[in-house]
Coordinates of C-alpha atoms and ligand atoms in Angstrom, one line a residue:
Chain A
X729 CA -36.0 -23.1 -2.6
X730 CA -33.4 -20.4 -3.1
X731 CA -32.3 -21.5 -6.8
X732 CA -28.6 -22.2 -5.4
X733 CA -28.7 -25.8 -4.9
X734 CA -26.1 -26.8 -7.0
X735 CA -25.6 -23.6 -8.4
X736 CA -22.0 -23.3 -7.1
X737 CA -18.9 -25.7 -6.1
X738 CA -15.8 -26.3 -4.6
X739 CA -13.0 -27.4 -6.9
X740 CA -10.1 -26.3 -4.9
X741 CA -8.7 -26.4 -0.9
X742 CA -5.9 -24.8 0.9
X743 CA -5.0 -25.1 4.7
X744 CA -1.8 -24.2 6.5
X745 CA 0.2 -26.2 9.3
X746 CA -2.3 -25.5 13.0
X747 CA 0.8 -23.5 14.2
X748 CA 0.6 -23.8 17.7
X749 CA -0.1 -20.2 19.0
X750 CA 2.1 -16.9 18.2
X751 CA 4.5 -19.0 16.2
X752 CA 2.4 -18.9 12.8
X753 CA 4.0 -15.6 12.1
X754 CA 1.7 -12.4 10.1
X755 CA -1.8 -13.8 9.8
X756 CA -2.1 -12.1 6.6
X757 CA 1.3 -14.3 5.0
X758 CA -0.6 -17.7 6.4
X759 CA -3.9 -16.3 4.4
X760 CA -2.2 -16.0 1.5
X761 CA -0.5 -19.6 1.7
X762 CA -4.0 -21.2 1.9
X763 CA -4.8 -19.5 -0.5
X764 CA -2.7 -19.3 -3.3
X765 CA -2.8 -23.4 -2.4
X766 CA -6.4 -24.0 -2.6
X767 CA -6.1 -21.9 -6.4
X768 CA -3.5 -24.4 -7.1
X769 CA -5.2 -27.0 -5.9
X770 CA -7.8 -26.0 -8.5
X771 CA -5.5 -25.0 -11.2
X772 CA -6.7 -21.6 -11.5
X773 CA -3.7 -19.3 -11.0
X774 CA -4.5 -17.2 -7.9
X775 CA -4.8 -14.1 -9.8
X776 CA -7.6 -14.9 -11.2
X777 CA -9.9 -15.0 -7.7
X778 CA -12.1 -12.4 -8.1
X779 CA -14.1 -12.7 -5.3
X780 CA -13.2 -12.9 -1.3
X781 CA -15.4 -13.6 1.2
X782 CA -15.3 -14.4 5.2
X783 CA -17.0 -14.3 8.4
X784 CA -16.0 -13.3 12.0
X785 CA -13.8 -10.2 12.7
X786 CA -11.2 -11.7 9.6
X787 CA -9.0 -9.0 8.9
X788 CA -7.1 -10.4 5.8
X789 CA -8.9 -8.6 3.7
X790 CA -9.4 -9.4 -0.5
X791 CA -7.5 -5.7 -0.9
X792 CA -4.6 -6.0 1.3
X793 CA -3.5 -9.5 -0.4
X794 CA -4.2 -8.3 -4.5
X795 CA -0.6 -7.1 -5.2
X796 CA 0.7 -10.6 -3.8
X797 CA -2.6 -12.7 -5.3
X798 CA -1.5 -10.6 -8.6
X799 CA -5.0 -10.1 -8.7
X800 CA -6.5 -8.8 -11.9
X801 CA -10.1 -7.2 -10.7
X802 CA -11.3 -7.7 -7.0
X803 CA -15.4 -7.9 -7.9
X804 CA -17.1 -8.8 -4.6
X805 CA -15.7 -9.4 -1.0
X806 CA -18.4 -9.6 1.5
X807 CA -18.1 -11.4 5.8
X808 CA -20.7 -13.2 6.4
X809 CA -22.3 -12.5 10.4
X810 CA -21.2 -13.8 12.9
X811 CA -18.2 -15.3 14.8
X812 CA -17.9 -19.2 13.9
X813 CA -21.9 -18.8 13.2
X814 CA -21.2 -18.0 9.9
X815 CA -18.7 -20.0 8.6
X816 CA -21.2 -22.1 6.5
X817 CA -23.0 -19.0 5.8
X818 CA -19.7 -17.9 3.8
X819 CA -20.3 -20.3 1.0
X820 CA -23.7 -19.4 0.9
X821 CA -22.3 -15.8 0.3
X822 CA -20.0 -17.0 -1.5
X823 CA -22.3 -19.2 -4.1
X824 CA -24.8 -15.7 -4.1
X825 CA -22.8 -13.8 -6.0
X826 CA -21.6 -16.5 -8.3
X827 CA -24.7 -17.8 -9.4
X828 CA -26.1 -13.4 -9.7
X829 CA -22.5 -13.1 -12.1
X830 CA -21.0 -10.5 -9.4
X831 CA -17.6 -13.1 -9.3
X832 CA -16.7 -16.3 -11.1
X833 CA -13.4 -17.7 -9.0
X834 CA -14.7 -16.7 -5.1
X835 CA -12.5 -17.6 -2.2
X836 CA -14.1 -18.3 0.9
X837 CA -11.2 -18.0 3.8
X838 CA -10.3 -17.3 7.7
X839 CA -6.9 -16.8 9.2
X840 CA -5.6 -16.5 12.5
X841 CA -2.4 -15.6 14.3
X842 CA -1.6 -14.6 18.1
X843 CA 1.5 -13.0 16.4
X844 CA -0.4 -10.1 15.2
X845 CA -4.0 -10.6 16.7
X846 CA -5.9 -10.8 20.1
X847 CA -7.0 -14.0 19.5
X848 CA -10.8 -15.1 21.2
X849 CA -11.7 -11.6 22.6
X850 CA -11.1 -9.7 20.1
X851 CA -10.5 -12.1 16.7
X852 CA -12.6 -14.7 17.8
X853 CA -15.6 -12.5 20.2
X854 CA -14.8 -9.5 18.0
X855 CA -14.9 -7.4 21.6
X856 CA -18.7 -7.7 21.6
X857 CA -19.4 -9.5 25.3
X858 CA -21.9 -8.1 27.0
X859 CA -22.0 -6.3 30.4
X860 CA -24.3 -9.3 31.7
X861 CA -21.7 -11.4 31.2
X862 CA -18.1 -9.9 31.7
X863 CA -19.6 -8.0 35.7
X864 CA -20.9 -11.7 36.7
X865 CA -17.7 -13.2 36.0
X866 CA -18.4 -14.8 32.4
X867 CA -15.8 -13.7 29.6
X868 CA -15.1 -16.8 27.3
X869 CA -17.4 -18.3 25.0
X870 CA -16.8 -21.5 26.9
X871 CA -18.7 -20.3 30.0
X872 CA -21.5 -19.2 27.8
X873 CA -21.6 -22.5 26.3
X874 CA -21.1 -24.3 29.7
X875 CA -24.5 -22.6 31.0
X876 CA -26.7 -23.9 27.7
X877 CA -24.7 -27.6 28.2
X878 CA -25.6 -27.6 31.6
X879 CA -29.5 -26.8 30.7
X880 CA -28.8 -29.7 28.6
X881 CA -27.7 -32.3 31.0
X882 CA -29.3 -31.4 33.9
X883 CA -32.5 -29.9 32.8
X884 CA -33.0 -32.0 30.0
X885 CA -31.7 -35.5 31.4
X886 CA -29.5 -35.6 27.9
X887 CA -26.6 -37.9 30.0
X888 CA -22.9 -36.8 30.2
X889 CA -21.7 -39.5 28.1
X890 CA -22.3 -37.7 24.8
X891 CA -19.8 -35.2 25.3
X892 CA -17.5 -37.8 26.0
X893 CA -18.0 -39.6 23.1
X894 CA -17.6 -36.2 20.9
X895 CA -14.6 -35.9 22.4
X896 CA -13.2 -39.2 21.7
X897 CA -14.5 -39.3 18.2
X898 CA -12.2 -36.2 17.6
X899 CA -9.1 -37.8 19.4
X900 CA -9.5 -40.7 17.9
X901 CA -9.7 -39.8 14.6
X902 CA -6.9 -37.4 14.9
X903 CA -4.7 -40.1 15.3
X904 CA -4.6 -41.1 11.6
X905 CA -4.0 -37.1 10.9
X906 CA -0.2 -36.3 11.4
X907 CA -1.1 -32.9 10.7
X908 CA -3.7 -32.9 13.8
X909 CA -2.6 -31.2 17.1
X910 CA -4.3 -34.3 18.8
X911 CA -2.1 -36.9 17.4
X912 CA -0.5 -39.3 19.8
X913 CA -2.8 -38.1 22.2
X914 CA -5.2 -40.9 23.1
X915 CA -8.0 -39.8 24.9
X916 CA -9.1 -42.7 27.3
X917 CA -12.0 -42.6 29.5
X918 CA -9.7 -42.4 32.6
X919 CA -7.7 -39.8 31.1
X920 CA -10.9 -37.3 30.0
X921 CA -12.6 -38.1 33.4
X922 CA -9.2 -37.2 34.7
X923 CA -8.6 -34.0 33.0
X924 CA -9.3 -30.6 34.6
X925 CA -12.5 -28.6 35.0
X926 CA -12.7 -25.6 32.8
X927 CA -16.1 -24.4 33.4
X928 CA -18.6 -27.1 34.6
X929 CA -19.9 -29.4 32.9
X930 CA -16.9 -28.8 30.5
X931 CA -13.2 -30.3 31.2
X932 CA -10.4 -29.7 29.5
X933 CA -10.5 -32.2 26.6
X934 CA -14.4 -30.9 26.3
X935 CA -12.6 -27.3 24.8
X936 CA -11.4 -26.7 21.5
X937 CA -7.9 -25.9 20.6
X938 CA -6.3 -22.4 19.7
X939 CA -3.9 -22.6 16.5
X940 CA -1.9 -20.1 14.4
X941 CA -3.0 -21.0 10.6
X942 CA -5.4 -20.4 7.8
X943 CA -7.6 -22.4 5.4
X944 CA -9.3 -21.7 2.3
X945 CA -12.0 -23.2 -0.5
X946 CA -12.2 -21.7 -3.8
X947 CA -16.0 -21.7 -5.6
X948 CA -16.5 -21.5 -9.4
X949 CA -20.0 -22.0 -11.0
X950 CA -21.8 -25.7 -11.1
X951 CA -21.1 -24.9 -15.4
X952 CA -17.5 -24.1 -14.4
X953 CA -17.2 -27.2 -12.1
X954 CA -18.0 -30.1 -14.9
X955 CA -14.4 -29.9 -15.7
X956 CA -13.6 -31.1 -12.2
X957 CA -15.0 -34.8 -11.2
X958 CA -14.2 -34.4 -7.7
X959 CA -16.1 -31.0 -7.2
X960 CA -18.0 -30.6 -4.4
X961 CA -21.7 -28.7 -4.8
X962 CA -23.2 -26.9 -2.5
X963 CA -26.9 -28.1 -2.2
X964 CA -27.8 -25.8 0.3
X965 CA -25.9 -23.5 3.0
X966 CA -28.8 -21.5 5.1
X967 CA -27.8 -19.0 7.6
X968 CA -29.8 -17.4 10.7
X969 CA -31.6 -17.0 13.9
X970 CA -35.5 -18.0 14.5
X971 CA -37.6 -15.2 16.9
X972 CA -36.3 -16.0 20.7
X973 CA -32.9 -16.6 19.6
X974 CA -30.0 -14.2 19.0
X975 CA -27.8 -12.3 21.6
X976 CA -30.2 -12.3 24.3
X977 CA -27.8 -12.7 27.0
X978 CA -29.2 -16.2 28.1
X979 CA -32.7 -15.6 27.1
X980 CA -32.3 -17.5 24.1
X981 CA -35.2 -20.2 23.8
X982 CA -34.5 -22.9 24.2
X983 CA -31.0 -22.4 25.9
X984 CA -30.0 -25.9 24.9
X985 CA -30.1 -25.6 21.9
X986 CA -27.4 -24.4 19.7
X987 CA -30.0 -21.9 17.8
X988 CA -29.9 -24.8 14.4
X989 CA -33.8 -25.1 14.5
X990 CA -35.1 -22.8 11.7
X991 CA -31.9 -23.3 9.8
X992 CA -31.7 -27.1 10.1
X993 CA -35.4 -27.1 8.4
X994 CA -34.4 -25.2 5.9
X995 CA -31.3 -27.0 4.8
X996 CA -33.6 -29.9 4.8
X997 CA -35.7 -28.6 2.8
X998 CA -33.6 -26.6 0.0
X999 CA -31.0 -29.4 -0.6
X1000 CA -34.0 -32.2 -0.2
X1001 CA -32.7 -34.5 1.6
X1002 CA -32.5 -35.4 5.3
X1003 CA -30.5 -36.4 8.0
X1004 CA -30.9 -40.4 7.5
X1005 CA -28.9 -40.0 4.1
X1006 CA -26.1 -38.1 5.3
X1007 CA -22.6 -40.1 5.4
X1008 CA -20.4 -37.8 7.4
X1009 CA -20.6 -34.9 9.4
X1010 CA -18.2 -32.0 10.6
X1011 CA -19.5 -30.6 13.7
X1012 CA -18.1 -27.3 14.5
X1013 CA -17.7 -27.7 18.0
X1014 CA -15.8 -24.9 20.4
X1015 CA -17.1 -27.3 23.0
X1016 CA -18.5 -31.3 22.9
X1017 CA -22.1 -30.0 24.5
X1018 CA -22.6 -27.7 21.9
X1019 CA -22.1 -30.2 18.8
X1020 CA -24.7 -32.7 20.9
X1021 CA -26.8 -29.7 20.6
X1022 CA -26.3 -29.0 16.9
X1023 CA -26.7 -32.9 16.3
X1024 CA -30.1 -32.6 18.1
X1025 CA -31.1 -29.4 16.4
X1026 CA -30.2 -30.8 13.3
X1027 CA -32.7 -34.0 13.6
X1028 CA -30.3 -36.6 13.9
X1029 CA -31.5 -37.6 17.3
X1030 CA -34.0 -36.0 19.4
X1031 CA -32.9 -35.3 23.2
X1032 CA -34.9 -38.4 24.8
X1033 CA -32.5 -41.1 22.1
X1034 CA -29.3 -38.4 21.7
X1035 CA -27.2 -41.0 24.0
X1036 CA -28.1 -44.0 21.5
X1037 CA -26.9 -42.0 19.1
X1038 CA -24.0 -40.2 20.2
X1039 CA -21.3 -43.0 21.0
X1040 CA -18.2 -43.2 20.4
X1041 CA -18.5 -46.5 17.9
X1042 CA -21.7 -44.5 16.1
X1043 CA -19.3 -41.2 15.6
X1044 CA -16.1 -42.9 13.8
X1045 CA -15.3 -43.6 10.4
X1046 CA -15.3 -45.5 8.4
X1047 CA -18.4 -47.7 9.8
X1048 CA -20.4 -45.5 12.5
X1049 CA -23.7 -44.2 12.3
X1050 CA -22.7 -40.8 12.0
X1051 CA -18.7 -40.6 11.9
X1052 CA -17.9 -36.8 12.7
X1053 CA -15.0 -34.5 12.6
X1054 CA -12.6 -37.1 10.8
X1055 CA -9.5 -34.8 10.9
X1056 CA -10.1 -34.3 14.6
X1057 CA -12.1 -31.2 14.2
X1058 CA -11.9 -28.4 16.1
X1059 CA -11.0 -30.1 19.4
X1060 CA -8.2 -32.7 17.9
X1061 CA -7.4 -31.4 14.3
X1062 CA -6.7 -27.4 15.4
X1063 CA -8.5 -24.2 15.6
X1064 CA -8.5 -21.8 12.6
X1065 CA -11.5 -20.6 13.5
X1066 CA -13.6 -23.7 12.6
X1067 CA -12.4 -23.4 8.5
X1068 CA -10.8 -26.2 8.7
X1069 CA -14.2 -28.2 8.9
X1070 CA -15.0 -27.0 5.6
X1071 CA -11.7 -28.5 4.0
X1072 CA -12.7 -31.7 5.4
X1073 CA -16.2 -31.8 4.6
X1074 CA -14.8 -31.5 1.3
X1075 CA -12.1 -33.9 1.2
X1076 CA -14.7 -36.4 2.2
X1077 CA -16.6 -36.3 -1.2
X1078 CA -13.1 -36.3 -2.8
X1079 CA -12.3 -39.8 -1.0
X1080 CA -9.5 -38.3 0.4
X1081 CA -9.5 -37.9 3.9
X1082 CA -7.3 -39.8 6.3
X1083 CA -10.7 -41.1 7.7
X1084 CA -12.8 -41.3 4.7
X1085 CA -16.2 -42.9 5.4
X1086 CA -16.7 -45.0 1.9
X1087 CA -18.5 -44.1 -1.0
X1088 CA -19.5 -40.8 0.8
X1089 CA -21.9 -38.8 -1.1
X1090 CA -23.3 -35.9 0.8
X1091 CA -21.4 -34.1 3.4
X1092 CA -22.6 -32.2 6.4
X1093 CA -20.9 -29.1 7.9
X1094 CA -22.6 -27.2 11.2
X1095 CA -21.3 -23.2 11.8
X1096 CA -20.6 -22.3 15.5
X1097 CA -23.2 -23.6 17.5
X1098 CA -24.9 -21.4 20.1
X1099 CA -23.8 -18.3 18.1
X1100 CA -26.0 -15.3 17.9
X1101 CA -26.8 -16.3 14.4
X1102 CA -25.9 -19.9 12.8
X1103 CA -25.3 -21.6 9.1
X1104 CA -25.1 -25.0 7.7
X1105 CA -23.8 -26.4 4.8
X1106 CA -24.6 -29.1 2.9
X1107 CA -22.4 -30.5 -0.1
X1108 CA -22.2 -33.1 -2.2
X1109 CA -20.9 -35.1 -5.4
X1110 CA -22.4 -34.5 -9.0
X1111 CA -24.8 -37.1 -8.4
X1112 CA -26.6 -36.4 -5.7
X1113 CA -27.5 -32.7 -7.5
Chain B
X702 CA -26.4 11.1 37.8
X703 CA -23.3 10.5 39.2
X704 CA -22.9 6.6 37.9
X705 CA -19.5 4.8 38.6
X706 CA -19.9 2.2 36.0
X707 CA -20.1 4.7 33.0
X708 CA -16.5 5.5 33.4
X709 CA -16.0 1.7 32.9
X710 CA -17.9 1.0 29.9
X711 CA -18.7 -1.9 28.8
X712 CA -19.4 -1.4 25.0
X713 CA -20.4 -5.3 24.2
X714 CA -23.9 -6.5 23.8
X715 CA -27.2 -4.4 22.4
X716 CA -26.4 -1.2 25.1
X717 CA -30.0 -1.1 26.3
X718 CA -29.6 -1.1 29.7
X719 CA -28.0 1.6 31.2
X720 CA -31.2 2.1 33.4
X721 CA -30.8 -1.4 34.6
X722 CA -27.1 -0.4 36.0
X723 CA -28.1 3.1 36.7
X724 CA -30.8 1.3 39.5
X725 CA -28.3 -1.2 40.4
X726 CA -25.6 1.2 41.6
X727 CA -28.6 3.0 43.5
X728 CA -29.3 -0.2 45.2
X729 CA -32.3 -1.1 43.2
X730 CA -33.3 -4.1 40.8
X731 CA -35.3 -2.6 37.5
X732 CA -35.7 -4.5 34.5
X733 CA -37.4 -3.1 31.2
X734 CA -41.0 -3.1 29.9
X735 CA -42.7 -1.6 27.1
X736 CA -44.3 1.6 28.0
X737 CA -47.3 1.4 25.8
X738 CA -48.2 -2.3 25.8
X739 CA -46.5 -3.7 28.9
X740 CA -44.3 -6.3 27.8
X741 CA -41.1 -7.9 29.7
X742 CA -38.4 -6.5 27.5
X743 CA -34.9 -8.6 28.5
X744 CA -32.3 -8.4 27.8
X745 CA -33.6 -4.4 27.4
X746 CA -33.9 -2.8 23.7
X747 CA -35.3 0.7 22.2
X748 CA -38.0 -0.1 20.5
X749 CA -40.4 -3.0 21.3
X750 CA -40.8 -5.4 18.3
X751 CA -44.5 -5.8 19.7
X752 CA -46.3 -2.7 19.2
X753 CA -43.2 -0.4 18.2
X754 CA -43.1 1.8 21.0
X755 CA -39.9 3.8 21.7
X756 CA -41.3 4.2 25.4
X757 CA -40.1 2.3 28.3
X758 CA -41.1 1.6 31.9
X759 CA -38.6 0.5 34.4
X760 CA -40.5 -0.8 37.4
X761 CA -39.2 -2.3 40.6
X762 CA -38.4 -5.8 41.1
X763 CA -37.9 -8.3 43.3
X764 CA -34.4 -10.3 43.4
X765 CA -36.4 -13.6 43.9
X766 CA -36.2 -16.3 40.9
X767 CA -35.5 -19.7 40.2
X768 CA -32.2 -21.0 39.1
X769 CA -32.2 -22.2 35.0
X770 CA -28.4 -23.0 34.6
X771 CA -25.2 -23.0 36.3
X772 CA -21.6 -23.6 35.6
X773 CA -19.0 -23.8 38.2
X774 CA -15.6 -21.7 36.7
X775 CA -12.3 -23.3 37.6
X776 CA -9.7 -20.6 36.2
X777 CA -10.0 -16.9 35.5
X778 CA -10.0 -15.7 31.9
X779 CA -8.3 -12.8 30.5
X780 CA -10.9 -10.4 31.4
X781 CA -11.8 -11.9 34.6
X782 CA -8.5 -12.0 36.3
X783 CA -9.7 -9.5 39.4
X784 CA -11.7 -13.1 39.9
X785 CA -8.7 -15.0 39.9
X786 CA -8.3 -15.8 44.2
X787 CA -12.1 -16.7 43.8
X788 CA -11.9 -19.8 41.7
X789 CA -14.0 -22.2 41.7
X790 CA -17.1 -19.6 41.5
X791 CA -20.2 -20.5 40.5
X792 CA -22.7 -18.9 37.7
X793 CA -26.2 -19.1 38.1
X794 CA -28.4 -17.6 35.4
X795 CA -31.9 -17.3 37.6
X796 CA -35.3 -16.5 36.1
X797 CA -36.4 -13.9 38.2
X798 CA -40.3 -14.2 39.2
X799 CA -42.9 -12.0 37.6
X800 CA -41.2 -10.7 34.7
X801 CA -42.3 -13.7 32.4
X802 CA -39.2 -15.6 32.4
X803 CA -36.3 -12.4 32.3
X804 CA -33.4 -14.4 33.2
X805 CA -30.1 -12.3 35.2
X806 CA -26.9 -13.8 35.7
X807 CA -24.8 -13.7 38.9
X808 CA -22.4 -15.0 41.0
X809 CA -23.6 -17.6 43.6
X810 CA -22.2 -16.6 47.5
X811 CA -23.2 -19.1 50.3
X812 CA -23.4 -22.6 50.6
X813 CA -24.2 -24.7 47.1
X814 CA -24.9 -27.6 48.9
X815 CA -29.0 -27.2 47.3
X816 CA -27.8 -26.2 43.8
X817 CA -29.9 -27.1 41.1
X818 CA -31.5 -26.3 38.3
X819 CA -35.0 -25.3 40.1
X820 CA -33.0 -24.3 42.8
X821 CA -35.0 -20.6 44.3
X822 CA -32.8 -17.7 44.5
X823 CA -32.7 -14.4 46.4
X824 CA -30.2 -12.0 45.1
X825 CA -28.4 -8.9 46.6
X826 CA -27.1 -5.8 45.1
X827 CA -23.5 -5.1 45.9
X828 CA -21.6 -1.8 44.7
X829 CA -19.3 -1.5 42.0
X830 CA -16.2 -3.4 42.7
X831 CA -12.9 -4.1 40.8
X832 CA -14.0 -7.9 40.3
X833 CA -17.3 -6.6 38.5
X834 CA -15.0 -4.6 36.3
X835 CA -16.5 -1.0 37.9
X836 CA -19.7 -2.1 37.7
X837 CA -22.8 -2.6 40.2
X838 CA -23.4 -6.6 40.8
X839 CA -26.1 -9.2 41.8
X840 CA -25.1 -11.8 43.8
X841 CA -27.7 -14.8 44.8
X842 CA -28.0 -16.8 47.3
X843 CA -29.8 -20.3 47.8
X844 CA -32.6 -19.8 49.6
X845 CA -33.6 -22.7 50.9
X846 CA -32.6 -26.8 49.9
X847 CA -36.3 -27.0 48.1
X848 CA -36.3 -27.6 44.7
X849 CA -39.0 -26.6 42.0
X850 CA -38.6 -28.4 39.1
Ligands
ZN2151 ZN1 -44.9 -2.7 23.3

C-alpha cells in the first residue's frame, strides 16, 4: 500500500470539441478551455489551481497559461513518463503531491493541435523511434503494435474476433455521443472486414483517431472532496515496467502483452479489489489488439477464454460483462491523446455518461498499452473507499 | 571509420549500437555481449545490469533465426515515404539463433508463401540506401516452407 488510496479526488472535468485535425487552432488556447471548464465544473475559480501536471511531450505548460489562469502561486507541475503510458500515472502524480501538501487544486491535462504541433512523431512519439525500427521500414506506433497483435493471434491462438468486437463496442457506443467523431458511423461486420489494411493484423477501423482538442480533471484532497457527492477517488493509479519490458525494440517479454503485468497486480492490490467487481472500463486503445492485451494483462480474461469474454454484447453498456470505452474511446469518441478516457471514467461514477452502466461504483482506466512504461487507474465513489 | 549512416543519425532509442551499424555497413552481423560475464545484450546498452561491466564484446553472427512476428504494411508513413512504391512490405522481427533469443527486425524479400510465425529465416546485409534512411539493412528471406513452432 502506498497510503494514496483515497487520498485524492476528482471533483471537476473539462474537455474541448475532438476538432478534426489542424482546425483546433493554438493547442495552448484549447488547454486553457478545458481547463478553466473542468475548474468551473468544480467551482473553484481557475486561479486557484496550483498544481499542473501531464504526461507525453505536452507542451502547455502550468507557466505559459498563469497570466490567463490568473494564477495566484504555481506550486508543483510535474509529466508523468511516457507517451499515452502515463496518462493514468498523471493522477498518481497528481494525488502525490496533494496528499505530501506540495498543491491543494492540481490539474492533470493534455492538449493537442496539428495547427501548431507535429502531431504522432513528434507530440505523440516525442521523436524517440529507434534506428531498429525507422531503417526496417517501421515508423508509427501502429506497426509496433501490429507486430505484438500479431504474436497475439497467431502465436498465441487469441482469435481475430476480439479486435472486432473492440472495435464495435467503440462505434457503437459512439453513437449515443454527438460529440464523438464516430457518430453515424455504424460499424458492421461487412463494413470493418471491408475496410482497408493498415498494417496487418490491423485495418482501418482497428486505428485510433487523430483530433485537435484538450481535456482536463482537477484533483483536490479526499478532506477537500466531502463537499462534492459526486467526487470521484482515486483508489489506486500504479505506474511502470516489470524487468524484460521497456524500450527493447521488440525484445519485450512477452511481446503480447501490453507490459500491464506488474502494474495490474499492483492496482489490485493497493485499491483491494479485483477485476470481477469492476463496472466499467476505459481501455486506452491506439489499436483494438492492444486493449485485448491490456484486458488480458489486467486479469479479466486469460488468453485461452479472452474470446468469451471480449464480444461485442459482453463490451456495451449498460448490461455487458465488461462495457468499455462508453464515449467511443479513443477509436470512436476522438484522440486527445487518450485524456479523454479519464473524463469518462469519471463521468461514469457521476451517472452521467451518455452510456452510463447503472449504479457504477468503481471505474477502470488502462494508460497506453504496449508503451515503454504503463499506468492504471482505478476510481471510485465515496463508498467503495 | 568512414560510416555512411552517422551522417544520417538516427537519435531515437537507447543509442547503444553504433557497433551493430558500424559491422553492418562493413558487411557483417555483430550483436552485443557483456565482456566480463558473457551475456546476450539486445537491444545493446553500456553497462550490463548483470555483473556491471562497462565492457563489451561484439562477436560474429549468423543471420539465421526463426520468425516471432510479422505485420504486412499497406501505406507508407511520414518517415517511411522512400518506402512508398514498395507497399505492401512485410516486417518480420526474427529471433536470431544462438544469441538467446536477440530478436532483429527486417524487411522480408522473396516469396511469403511459408510465412509464419516459426517460419526460419536467413538474412542478408544490404548497403545503406535512401529507403533505410542512410542506414545499412537486413533483409530476410524464407528459407524454406518448414515450420518450427
Ligand atoms: Zn555482465
Amino acid at each position: 500500500m502506498t497510503g494514496l488510496r483515497g487520498a485524492a479526488a476528482v471533483v471537476g472535468v473539462g474537455l474541448t470539441p475532438h476538432h478534426r485535425r489542424s482546425t483546433g487552432g493554438p493547442a495552448l488556447r484549447l488547454c486553457l478551455e478545458a481547463i478553466v471548464a473542468a475548474a468551473e465544473d468544480a467551482g473553484i475559480h481557475p486561479g486557484d489551481i496550483d498544481g499542473f501536471v501531464s504526461y507525453g511531450a505536452e507542451r502547455s505548460e502550468g507557466q505559459k497559461m498563469m497570466p490567463a489562469l490568473g494564477t495566484k502561486e504555481l506550486r508543483f507541475a510535474g509529466l508523468a513518463w511516457s507517451h499515452g503510458g502515463g496518462i493514468p500515472g498523471a493522477l498518481n502524480v497528481a494525488a502525490s503531491a496533494i496528499a505530501t501538501g506540495q498543491a491543494e487544486v492540481v490539474v492533470v491535462y493534455r492538449s493537442l493541435s496539428e495547427y501548431d504541433g507535429r502531431r504522432l512523431q513528434l507530440d505523440v512519439a516525442q521523436d524517440d523511434t529507434a534506428a531498429q525500427f525507422l531503417v526496417n521500414g517501421l515508423d508509427a506506433p501502429v506497426q509496433l503494435c501490429a507486430l505484438g497483435t500479431m504474436r497475439l493471434l497467431e502465436g498465441e491462438g487469441v482469435p481475430a474476433s476480439t479486435l472486432r468486437a473492440m472495435a464495435q463496442a467503440s462505434y457503437h457506443h459512439a453513437q449515443r455521443n454527438p460529440a464523438a467523431v464516430g457518430n453515424g458511423t455504424v460499424l458492421s461486420d461487412a463494413e470493418y472486414a471491408r475496410s482497408r489494411w493498415i498494417s496487418e493484423p490491423y485495418r482501418l477501423f482497428d486505428c485510433s483517431r487523430e483530433n485537435d482538442g484538450a481535456a482536463a480533471v482537477v484533483l483536490v484532497s479526499a478532506e477537500r472532496a466531502r463537499d462534492y457527492p459526486d467526487a470521484a477517488y482515486l483508489l489506486s493509479a500504479p505506474l511502470g515496467a516489470a524487468a524484460g519490458w521497456g524500450p527493447l525494440e521488440g525484445n519485450q517479454n512477452p511481446l503480447w502483452s501490453a507490459g500491464f503485468g506488474a502494474v495490474a497486480a499492483r492496482l489490485w492490490a493497493e485499491s483491494g479489489y479485483r477485476p470481477e467487481d469492476v463496472d466499467v472500463a476505459q481501455i486506452y486503445e491506439n489499436t483494438t489488439g492492444m486493449g485485448v492485451s491490456a484486458l488480458i494483462d489486467h486479469g479479466f480474461c486469460s488468453l485461452e477464454d479472452a474470446a468469451e469474454l471480449i464480444t461485442f454484447d459482453n463490451l456495451i453498456a449498460p448490461h455487458g460483462r465488461l462495457p468499455i470505452n462508453t464515449a467511443g474511446g479513443n477509436l470512436a469518441e476522438g484522440f486527445i491523446h487518450g485524456m479523454g478516457l479519464v473524463v469518462e471514467t469519471v463521468r461514469q461514477l457521476r451517472g452521467t455518461s451518455v452510456n452510463q452502466v447503472p449504479d457504477a461504483r468503481l471505474s477502470l482506466m488502462t494508460g497506453g498499452p504496449g508503451d515503454a512504461v504503463v499506468s492504471s487507474a482505478l476510481l471510485g465513489t465515496r463508498d467503495t473507499l | 571509420m568512414g560510416s555512411r549512416f552517422k551522417q544520417h543519425r538516427i537519435s531515437g532509442g537507447i543509442g547503444g549500437d553504433d557497433r551493430f551499424w558500424e559491422a553492418l555497413e562493413d558487411g557483417e552481423l555483430r550483436l552485443c555481449r557483456c565482456g566480463s560475464c558473457g551475456a546476450w545484450q539486445w537491444p545493446a546498452h553500456f553497462r550490463c545490469g548483470r555483473c556491471g561491466s562497462w565492457e563489451h564484446d561484439w562477436p560474429l553472427v549468423e543471420p539465421v533465426g526463426t520468425v516471432y512476428s510479422w505485420t504486412r504494411t499497406h501505406m507508407a508513413f511520414p518517415r517511411t515515404t522512400a518506402r512508398a512504391e514498395s507497399v505492401p512490405y512485410v516486417v518480420l522481427l526474427v529471433e536470431v539463433d544462438g544469441t538467446d533469443g536477440a530478436r532483429l527486425h527486417g524487411v522480408l524479400e522473396g516469396p511469403a508463401d511459408a510465412l509464419a510465425i516459426g517460419a526460419r529465416v536467413r538474412g542478408t546485409i544490404h548497403p545503406p540506401a535512401d529507403e533505410s534512411l542512410g542506414y545499412p539493412s537486413l533483409r530476410w528471406a524464407l528459407e524454406t516452407a518448414e515450420v518450427s513452432r
